[in-house]
Amino acid sequence: MIFKFNERSPATESPQLKAALKHQLVMTERMEKCSDKADQQLVSTICRKYPTLRDEQPFKTVYRWLEGKRQDDAVGNLWRIHDTLYDLSDFADQHPGGTSWIRLTKGTDITEAFETHHIETYAEKLLPRFKVGEAKHPRNVTLTFHEDGFFRTLKRRVREQLRFVNRTPIESSKTIIDCLIVTVSLFAALAIRQQSYLFAALTGVLVSWTMIASHNYFHKRDNWRMRLFNLAFLSYREWRIAHILSHHLYPNSLLDLEMSYFEPVFCWLPDPNTKGSFQRYGSWVYGPTFYALGCMIDFLNRFVISIKDLKPAFHWDDSVSFILPIFMFLIGYPDTSLTEVLSMWIFIICVASFCFSFTSANSAHHHPDIVHNGDLIPDNMDFGLYQIATIVDRSDVKGSLFAVLITYGDHCLHHLFPTLDHAILPQLYPVFLETCKQFETEYRENGWIDHIVGQHQQLARIETTIYDPKKKLKNRVH
């Protein structure tokens, strides 16, 4: 077996990077001793260089992540798709998905975003008119999109299948999230009128479900339902970067902001140099507190950054966070004081934050049998196969659109084709499973309890593993 670790730029050799490189050398020696395969190139990361600004402390932001990616992608004021450079400046205002996607990604490689967000061929045929030239260096991300590879094959089949898909269930998705926000209002009114913290707790649960369900609308053209994500101090604008442009495209990698953002509190990467016993085993104890305070910490983080950088971190739609307390004050007036309203509202936010964070952390990506940066995967791995390697779906929510919407269900297909409504994803499983069988890779799923236990096992894991697409369990290197 041949082990190859991608090169890093000397300019980015931080103490954390040097420790990581030392860890990689140790892992190489271990794996060479236990190797039973021949002539197979494996890599421990999908990046050619260590991401600039990844370990920046203490305040990490989505905009700094974009800045670091621009430096690493090195395409100037252009946009890169595969090995071609384009100037999309004049197209931004015409983009059907909204101008923000184009403006945010200026100066970056958008190959993965372009491939996953355009199932039909119209956008691909439109590109030549904006072509500037060919890129002079390889892409920083090594994931591939070969025409006969897994992802492109599946996309052709899905494109054909979509012509026969029943789209009526999409209305059910809208009905569910609309009913959720109505129910939030109802329980908030009951909570403040009855001065019941039980009703307030139920309101918090419903707020978290509404926020998670709004995730179904993040990837689509601008719409009002995506703004419901802001109900509890979070920002859909920032999550469109952290979740869509970072996590969705490069899950569990060094480029996944949802991994680095929570370090050193939660360290999911299997690297002993970035986590000690406290991070490995303490999350069972301190995790619930961070879950409950997560939304407020994010809000305060943006507030501090806006002062520190003298750059506004808030927008008009952040006012959505204050709709609920204003509503509660009006419903409770004059029998309820402002202090009582604020106390109950903060309690609702904490409950919503706990439910949202707990569900997010234990949904699909963190388990010892899932690939994380540092584990060994084939070099130049197909994008679709990499997505499958980093996801284990929840089997206990299949068949219920409501359960899927409030738990990030059908997660693997959602990662592969994020613009499609969750309501129609079940109709794509036949072609998806057929393609998995053709490429000899296994689609994995298990129950929520296994996800919860597995997430904490992953936090404790420091061993490097070798991914085997034909097996449910990977070969662990000790």
XYZ file of C-alpha atoms in Angstrom:
478
model
C 0.000 0.000 0.000
C 1.247 3.487 -0.811
C 0.396 6.199 1.700
C 0.446 9.783 0.496
C -0.257 12.858 2.558
C -1.053 16.013 0.673
C 1.441 18.856 0.751
C 1.059 21.911 2.944
C 2.298 25.425 2.394
C 5.352 26.263 4.572
C 3.828 29.668 5.213
C 0.935 28.075 7.112
C 3.034 25.953 9.479
C 1.407 26.926 12.755
C 2.200 24.972 15.960
C -1.075 23.102 15.440
C -0.057 22.189 11.896
C 3.414 21.018 12.949
C 1.819 18.788 15.581
C -0.621 17.450 12.994
C 2.200 16.673 10.548
C 4.097 14.837 13.289
C 0.945 12.841 14.016
C 0.634 11.978 10.319
C 4.196 10.606 10.237
C 3.462 8.383 13.220
C 0.278 7.167 11.563
C 2.178 6.417 8.347
C 4.599 4.150 10.190
C 1.752 2.350 11.952
C -0.216 1.800 8.762
C 2.747 0.559 6.785
C 3.231 -2.146 9.404
C -0.356 -3.374 9.151
C -0.800 -2.927 5.412
C -2.225 -5.942 3.590
C -3.050 -4.234 0.292
C -0.792 -3.236 -2.567
C -0.459 -0.350 -4.982
C -3.299 1.692 -3.481
C -2.769 5.391 -2.867
C -4.420 6.734 0.250
C -4.557 10.256 1.625
C -5.545 11.646 5.000
C -7.210 14.819 3.709
C -9.037 16.210 0.691
C -6.986 19.448 0.733
C -3.644 20.052 -0.968
C -2.707 22.626 1.665
C -3.687 23.339 5.223
C -6.538 25.922 5.128
C -5.407 29.472 5.778
C -6.953 31.032 8.905
C -8.455 27.691 10.027
C -6.858 27.879 13.471
C -7.370 31.597 13.907
C -8.380 32.467 17.439
C -10.347 33.531 19.352
C -13.209 34.609 17.070
C -13.760 32.530 13.957
C -16.226 33.889 11.442
C -17.730 32.716 8.178
C -16.291 35.749 6.418
C -12.762 34.969 7.611
C -13.311 31.414 6.359
C -14.197 32.834 2.937
C -11.135 35.067 3.065
C -8.906 32.092 3.808
C -10.483 30.094 1.005
C -9.855 32.941 -1.448
C -6.188 32.916 -0.504
C -5.923 29.152 -0.932
C -7.945 28.920 -4.169
C -5.933 31.831 -5.650
C -8.173 32.778 -8.578
C -8.092 36.548 -8.118
C -11.442 38.230 -8.744
C -12.775 35.313 -10.767
C -14.716 32.129 -10.082
C -13.242 28.675 -10.691
C -15.292 25.651 -11.801
C -13.188 22.522 -12.352
C -10.116 23.725 -14.257
C -11.676 26.797 -15.901
C -11.894 30.407 -14.722
C -15.011 32.505 -15.221
C -16.035 36.099 -14.628
C -19.570 35.970 -13.224
C -19.695 39.617 -12.086
C -22.311 40.646 -14.653
C -24.320 37.466 -14.082
C -24.820 37.913 -10.320
C -28.007 39.969 -10.641
C -29.439 37.479 -13.139
C -28.695 34.366 -11.098
C -32.006 32.540 -10.496
C -30.881 31.387 -7.057
C -30.188 34.929 -5.854
C -27.289 37.352 -6.109
C -25.733 36.467 -2.740
C -24.437 33.067 -3.903
C -22.385 34.659 -6.677
C -21.147 37.674 -4.735
C -20.127 35.646 -1.655
C -18.063 33.165 -3.664
C -16.118 35.669 -5.751
C -12.454 34.693 -5.818
C -13.061 31.055 -4.888
C -13.323 27.607 -6.429
C -17.064 26.840 -6.602
C -16.833 23.456 -8.335
C -18.630 21.475 -5.620
C -21.319 24.131 -5.155
C -21.933 24.338 -8.912
C -22.152 20.566 -9.338
C -24.545 19.931 -6.445
C -26.825 22.941 -6.974
C -27.373 22.463 -10.722
C -28.894 19.107 -11.589
C -30.112 20.160 -15.025
C -27.609 21.055 -17.755
C -28.840 24.612 -18.426
C -26.251 26.295 -16.169
C -23.450 24.173 -17.615
C -24.383 25.243 -21.148
C -24.469 28.880 -20.031
C -20.938 28.907 -18.612
C -18.901 29.293 -21.859
C -20.081 32.879 -22.379
C -18.380 33.860 -19.088
C -15.147 31.940 -19.642
C -11.901 33.844 -19.076
C -9.308 31.096 -19.397
C -7.865 27.933 -17.950
C -6.540 27.619 -14.392
C -2.786 27.300 -14.144
C -2.628 25.151 -11.008
C -4.528 22.114 -9.665
C -7.609 22.576 -7.508
C -6.910 22.772 -3.798
C -9.628 20.180 -3.161
C -8.823 16.773 -4.620
C -12.390 15.427 -4.906
C -13.266 14.434 -8.485
C -16.257 14.642 -10.813
C -15.393 12.212 -13.610
C -18.148 11.688 -16.150
C -18.179 7.938 -15.476
C -17.709 8.402 -11.711
C -20.302 7.868 -9.009
C -21.626 11.410 -8.630
C -21.967 12.302 -12.301
C -23.566 8.899 -13.020
C -26.053 9.366 -10.196
C -26.800 12.941 -11.241
C -27.709 11.838 -14.767
C -30.041 9.204 -13.370
C -31.624 11.625 -10.894
C -32.077 14.194 -13.669
C -34.018 11.605 -15.647
C -35.980 10.400 -12.619
C -37.065 13.948 -11.761
C -39.170 14.010 -14.929
C -41.443 11.393 -13.347
C -41.320 12.502 -9.711
C -44.580 13.424 -7.969
C -43.981 16.972 -6.705
C -47.228 17.287 -4.789
C -45.557 16.396 -1.450
C -43.533 19.623 -1.670
C -46.667 21.451 -0.528
C -46.692 19.223 2.554
C -43.247 20.547 3.504
C -44.574 24.087 3.364
C -47.658 23.127 5.375
C -45.546 21.498 8.088
C -43.256 24.483 8.659
C -46.171 26.918 8.454
C -48.061 24.895 11.067
C -44.958 24.809 13.235
C -44.677 28.589 13.380
C -48.415 28.882 14.159
C -48.014 26.313 16.951
C -44.997 28.217 18.309
C -47.180 31.317 18.581
C -49.980 29.377 20.271
C -47.773 27.794 22.929
C -45.888 31.051 23.538
C -49.232 32.753 24.184
C -50.285 29.971 26.576
C -46.923 30.130 28.345
C -47.086 33.848 29.061
C -50.789 33.955 29.889
C -50.594 30.971 32.232
C -47.106 31.828 33.491
C -46.284 28.209 32.727
C -42.684 27.192 32.150
C -43.964 23.820 30.954
C -45.651 25.548 28.021
C -42.506 27.650 27.625
C -40.409 24.481 27.364
C -42.772 23.102 24.710
C -42.462 26.435 22.883
C -38.681 26.045 22.904
C -38.927 22.545 21.424
C -41.243 23.841 18.693
C -38.885 26.745 17.952
C -36.008 24.297 17.464
C -38.126 22.128 15.138
C -39.068 25.217 13.131
C -35.406 26.222 12.803
C -34.336 22.751 11.680
C -37.228 22.542 9.211
C -36.226 25.928 7.770
C -32.948 24.268 6.765
C -34.995 22.665 3.957
C -35.201 26.131 2.371
C -31.584 27.293 2.811
C -30.363 25.946 -0.525
C -33.196 27.359 -2.597
C -33.638 30.806 -4.042
C -34.314 33.481 -1.426
C -37.585 32.861 0.426
C -39.243 33.903 3.668
C -39.272 30.442 5.272
C -35.473 30.292 5.463
C -35.589 33.391 7.697
C -37.430 31.411 10.385
C -34.004 30.014 11.218
C -33.332 33.350 12.966
C -35.979 32.736 15.653
C -33.388 31.941 18.333
C -30.453 34.299 17.708
C -28.844 32.349 14.854
C -28.345 33.809 11.375
C -29.449 32.067 8.197
C -27.071 34.377 6.289
C -24.056 33.022 8.159
C -25.352 29.469 8.061
C -25.669 29.714 4.299
C -21.893 30.040 4.349
C -20.938 27.782 7.265
C -23.465 25.071 6.483
C -23.867 25.195 2.707
C -20.617 26.533 1.241
C -18.423 24.871 3.865
C -19.985 21.879 5.633
C -22.201 20.569 2.828
C -19.434 20.617 0.246
C -16.526 19.431 2.429
C -18.055 17.494 5.363
C -15.760 16.363 8.185
C -12.727 17.855 6.430
C -10.335 20.662 7.313
C -12.540 22.948 5.198
C -15.654 22.120 7.220
C -16.289 25.222 9.332
C -18.781 23.280 11.441
C -15.824 21.206 12.629
C -13.281 23.949 13.351
C -15.835 26.430 14.696
C -16.436 24.363 17.848
C -12.813 23.501 18.597
C -11.401 23.120 21.211
C -14.699 22.483 23.048
C -15.816 19.748 20.639
C -13.008 18.063 18.678
C -14.421 15.488 16.291
C -11.267 14.999 14.226
C -9.263 11.940 15.371
C -6.091 13.860 16.194
C -4.514 13.424 19.669
C -2.655 16.723 19.215
C -5.843 18.778 19.250
C -7.710 17.120 22.107
C -6.823 15.852 25.535
C -8.812 13.798 28.011
C -11.055 16.772 28.781
C -12.291 17.049 25.181
C -12.332 13.291 24.620
C -14.531 12.349 27.561
C -15.803 15.538 29.173
C -18.513 16.316 26.603
C -20.908 13.930 28.359
C -20.787 16.431 31.245
C -20.229 19.870 29.721
C -21.968 19.208 26.398
C -25.539 19.919 27.610
C -24.500 23.336 28.936
C -22.957 24.345 25.622
C -26.008 22.995 23.771
C -28.290 25.206 25.873
C -26.140 28.329 25.522
C -25.033 27.786 21.915
C -27.461 30.187 20.243
C -26.723 33.024 22.656
C -22.970 32.427 22.403
C -23.236 32.717 18.619
C -25.176 35.974 18.958
C -22.629 37.421 21.396
C -19.788 36.278 19.160
C -21.242 38.235 16.247
C -21.810 41.241 18.495
C -18.176 41.260 19.696
C -16.888 40.818 16.155
C -18.992 43.703 14.864
C -17.374 45.967 17.480
C -13.876 44.539 17.106
C -13.838 44.756 13.302
C -16.018 47.881 13.091
C -18.102 45.980 10.581
C -21.838 45.288 11.022
C -22.538 41.606 11.687
C -26.308 42.062 11.797
C -28.987 42.621 9.166
C -32.637 43.585 9.145
C -33.780 39.968 9.241
C -31.957 39.388 12.538
C -34.956 41.207 14.022
C -36.850 37.920 13.533
C -35.248 36.850 16.829
C -37.261 39.524 18.647
C -40.672 38.781 17.137
C -41.487 36.159 19.769
C -40.803 38.295 22.901
C -42.680 41.250 21.386
C -45.610 38.936 20.657
C -45.486 37.549 24.204
C -45.371 41.047 25.715
C -48.435 42.133 23.718
C -50.328 38.961 24.662
C -49.443 39.296 28.357
C -49.975 43.060 28.675
C -50.877 44.545 31.158
C -50.841 41.559 33.525
C -47.261 40.528 32.768
C -44.203 42.694 33.287
C -41.419 43.115 30.754
C -39.043 41.356 33.165
C -41.293 38.294 33.289
C -41.521 38.225 29.496
C -37.762 38.486 29.078
C -37.109 35.762 31.662
C -39.474 33.344 29.957
C -38.150 34.249 26.503
C -34.541 33.535 27.548
C -35.734 30.198 28.953
C -37.394 29.414 25.601
C -34.196 30.323 23.754
C -32.134 28.007 25.989
C -34.534 25.095 25.435
C -34.582 25.748 21.683
C -30.794 26.013 21.618
C -30.387 22.729 23.501
C -32.782 20.811 21.231
C -31.324 22.351 18.066
C -27.683 21.741 19.054
C -28.291 18.240 20.404
C -30.131 17.209 17.239
C -27.479 18.775 14.999
C -24.550 17.119 16.783
C -26.186 13.692 16.691
C -27.784 13.695 13.259
C -25.507 12.103 10.650
C -21.825 13.042 10.637
C -20.134 12.047 13.888
C -19.567 8.363 14.554
C -16.395 6.239 14.730
C -17.482 4.456 11.538
C -17.653 7.721 9.569
C -14.692 9.253 7.730
C -13.154 12.355 9.289
C -10.064 14.262 8.260
C -7.067 12.198 9.315
C -8.657 8.910 8.290
C -7.312 7.234 5.170
C -9.366 7.476 1.963
C -8.534 6.827 -1.714
C -6.628 9.624 -3.423
C -8.718 11.719 -5.825
C -11.910 10.258 -4.363
C -15.196 10.814 -6.189
C -17.212 13.627 -4.602
C -20.327 11.483 -4.195
C -18.461 8.567 -2.666
C -16.811 10.952 -0.210
C -20.217 12.285 0.846
C -21.443 8.746 1.515
C -18.284 8.009 3.506
C -18.943 10.969 5.829
C -22.624 10.248 6.508
C -24.687 7.640 8.315
C -28.406 8.301 7.936
C -31.055 7.924 10.627
C -33.152 4.843 9.944
C -35.789 5.639 12.577
C -37.236 8.691 10.793
C -37.636 7.169 7.333
C -41.151 7.368 5.928
C -42.283 10.393 7.953
C -41.840 13.771 6.254
C -42.440 15.570 9.548
C -39.764 13.523 11.344
C -37.334 13.968 8.449
C -37.785 17.753 8.412
C -37.143 18.205 12.138
C -34.163 15.805 12.390
C -32.106 16.366 9.207
C -33.398 13.064 7.849
C -32.611 11.599 4.397
C -29.300 13.330 4.981
C -27.159 11.551 2.414
C -29.411 12.338 -0.555
C -29.826 15.871 0.783
C -26.059 16.368 0.734
C -25.824 15.077 -2.820
C -28.750 17.145 -4.160
C -29.405 19.932 -1.616
C -31.716 22.058 -3.784
C -34.351 19.320 -3.885
C -37.126 19.503 -1.319
C -36.949 16.792 1.334
C -40.464 15.752 0.379
C -39.365 14.234 -2.939
C -36.103 12.630 -1.827
C -37.746 9.262 -0.949
C -38.658 8.839 -4.632
C -34.962 8.937 -5.554
C -33.810 6.037 -3.382
C -34.211 3.362 -6.091
C -31.736 5.063 -8.464
C -29.473 6.014 -5.558
C -29.251 2.455 -4.203
C -28.827 1.095 -7.717
C -25.834 3.400 -8.239
C -24.367 2.467 -4.845
C -24.567 -1.199 -5.846
C -22.936 -0.502 -9.215
C -20.000 1.289 -7.570
C -19.770 -1.245 -4.742
C -20.263 1.248 -1.944
C -22.581 0.775 0.995
C -25.243 3.273 2.044
C -25.352 3.233 5.840
C -28.056 4.044 8.359
C -28.802 3.362 12.016
C -30.994 4.522 14.901
C -30.677 7.726 16.893
C -29.339 6.050 20.048
C -26.441 4.682 18.023
C -25.854 8.195 16.649
C -25.781 9.701 20.149
C -23.408 7.091 21.557
C -21.337 7.141 18.361
C -20.915 10.908 18.492
C -19.301 10.678 21.909
C -17.196 7.737 20.774
C -15.978 9.891 17.897
C -15.082 12.709 20.285
C -12.984 10.163 22.199
C -11.436 8.567 19.101
C -7.829 9.352 18.235
C -7.034 6.295 16.079
C -6.684 6.715 12.346
C -8.941 4.438 10.295
C -8.875 3.150 6.733
C -12.154 3.578 4.896
C -13.547 0.530 3.129
C -16.645 1.356 0.990
C -17.742 -2.284 0.911
C -17.965 -2.712 4.660
C -20.174 -1.144 7.290
C -17.223 -0.946 9.654
C -13.851 0.463 8.740
C -10.526 -1.230 9.470
C -9.210 0.520 12.557
C -5.472 1.102 12.845
C -4.213 0.844 16.446
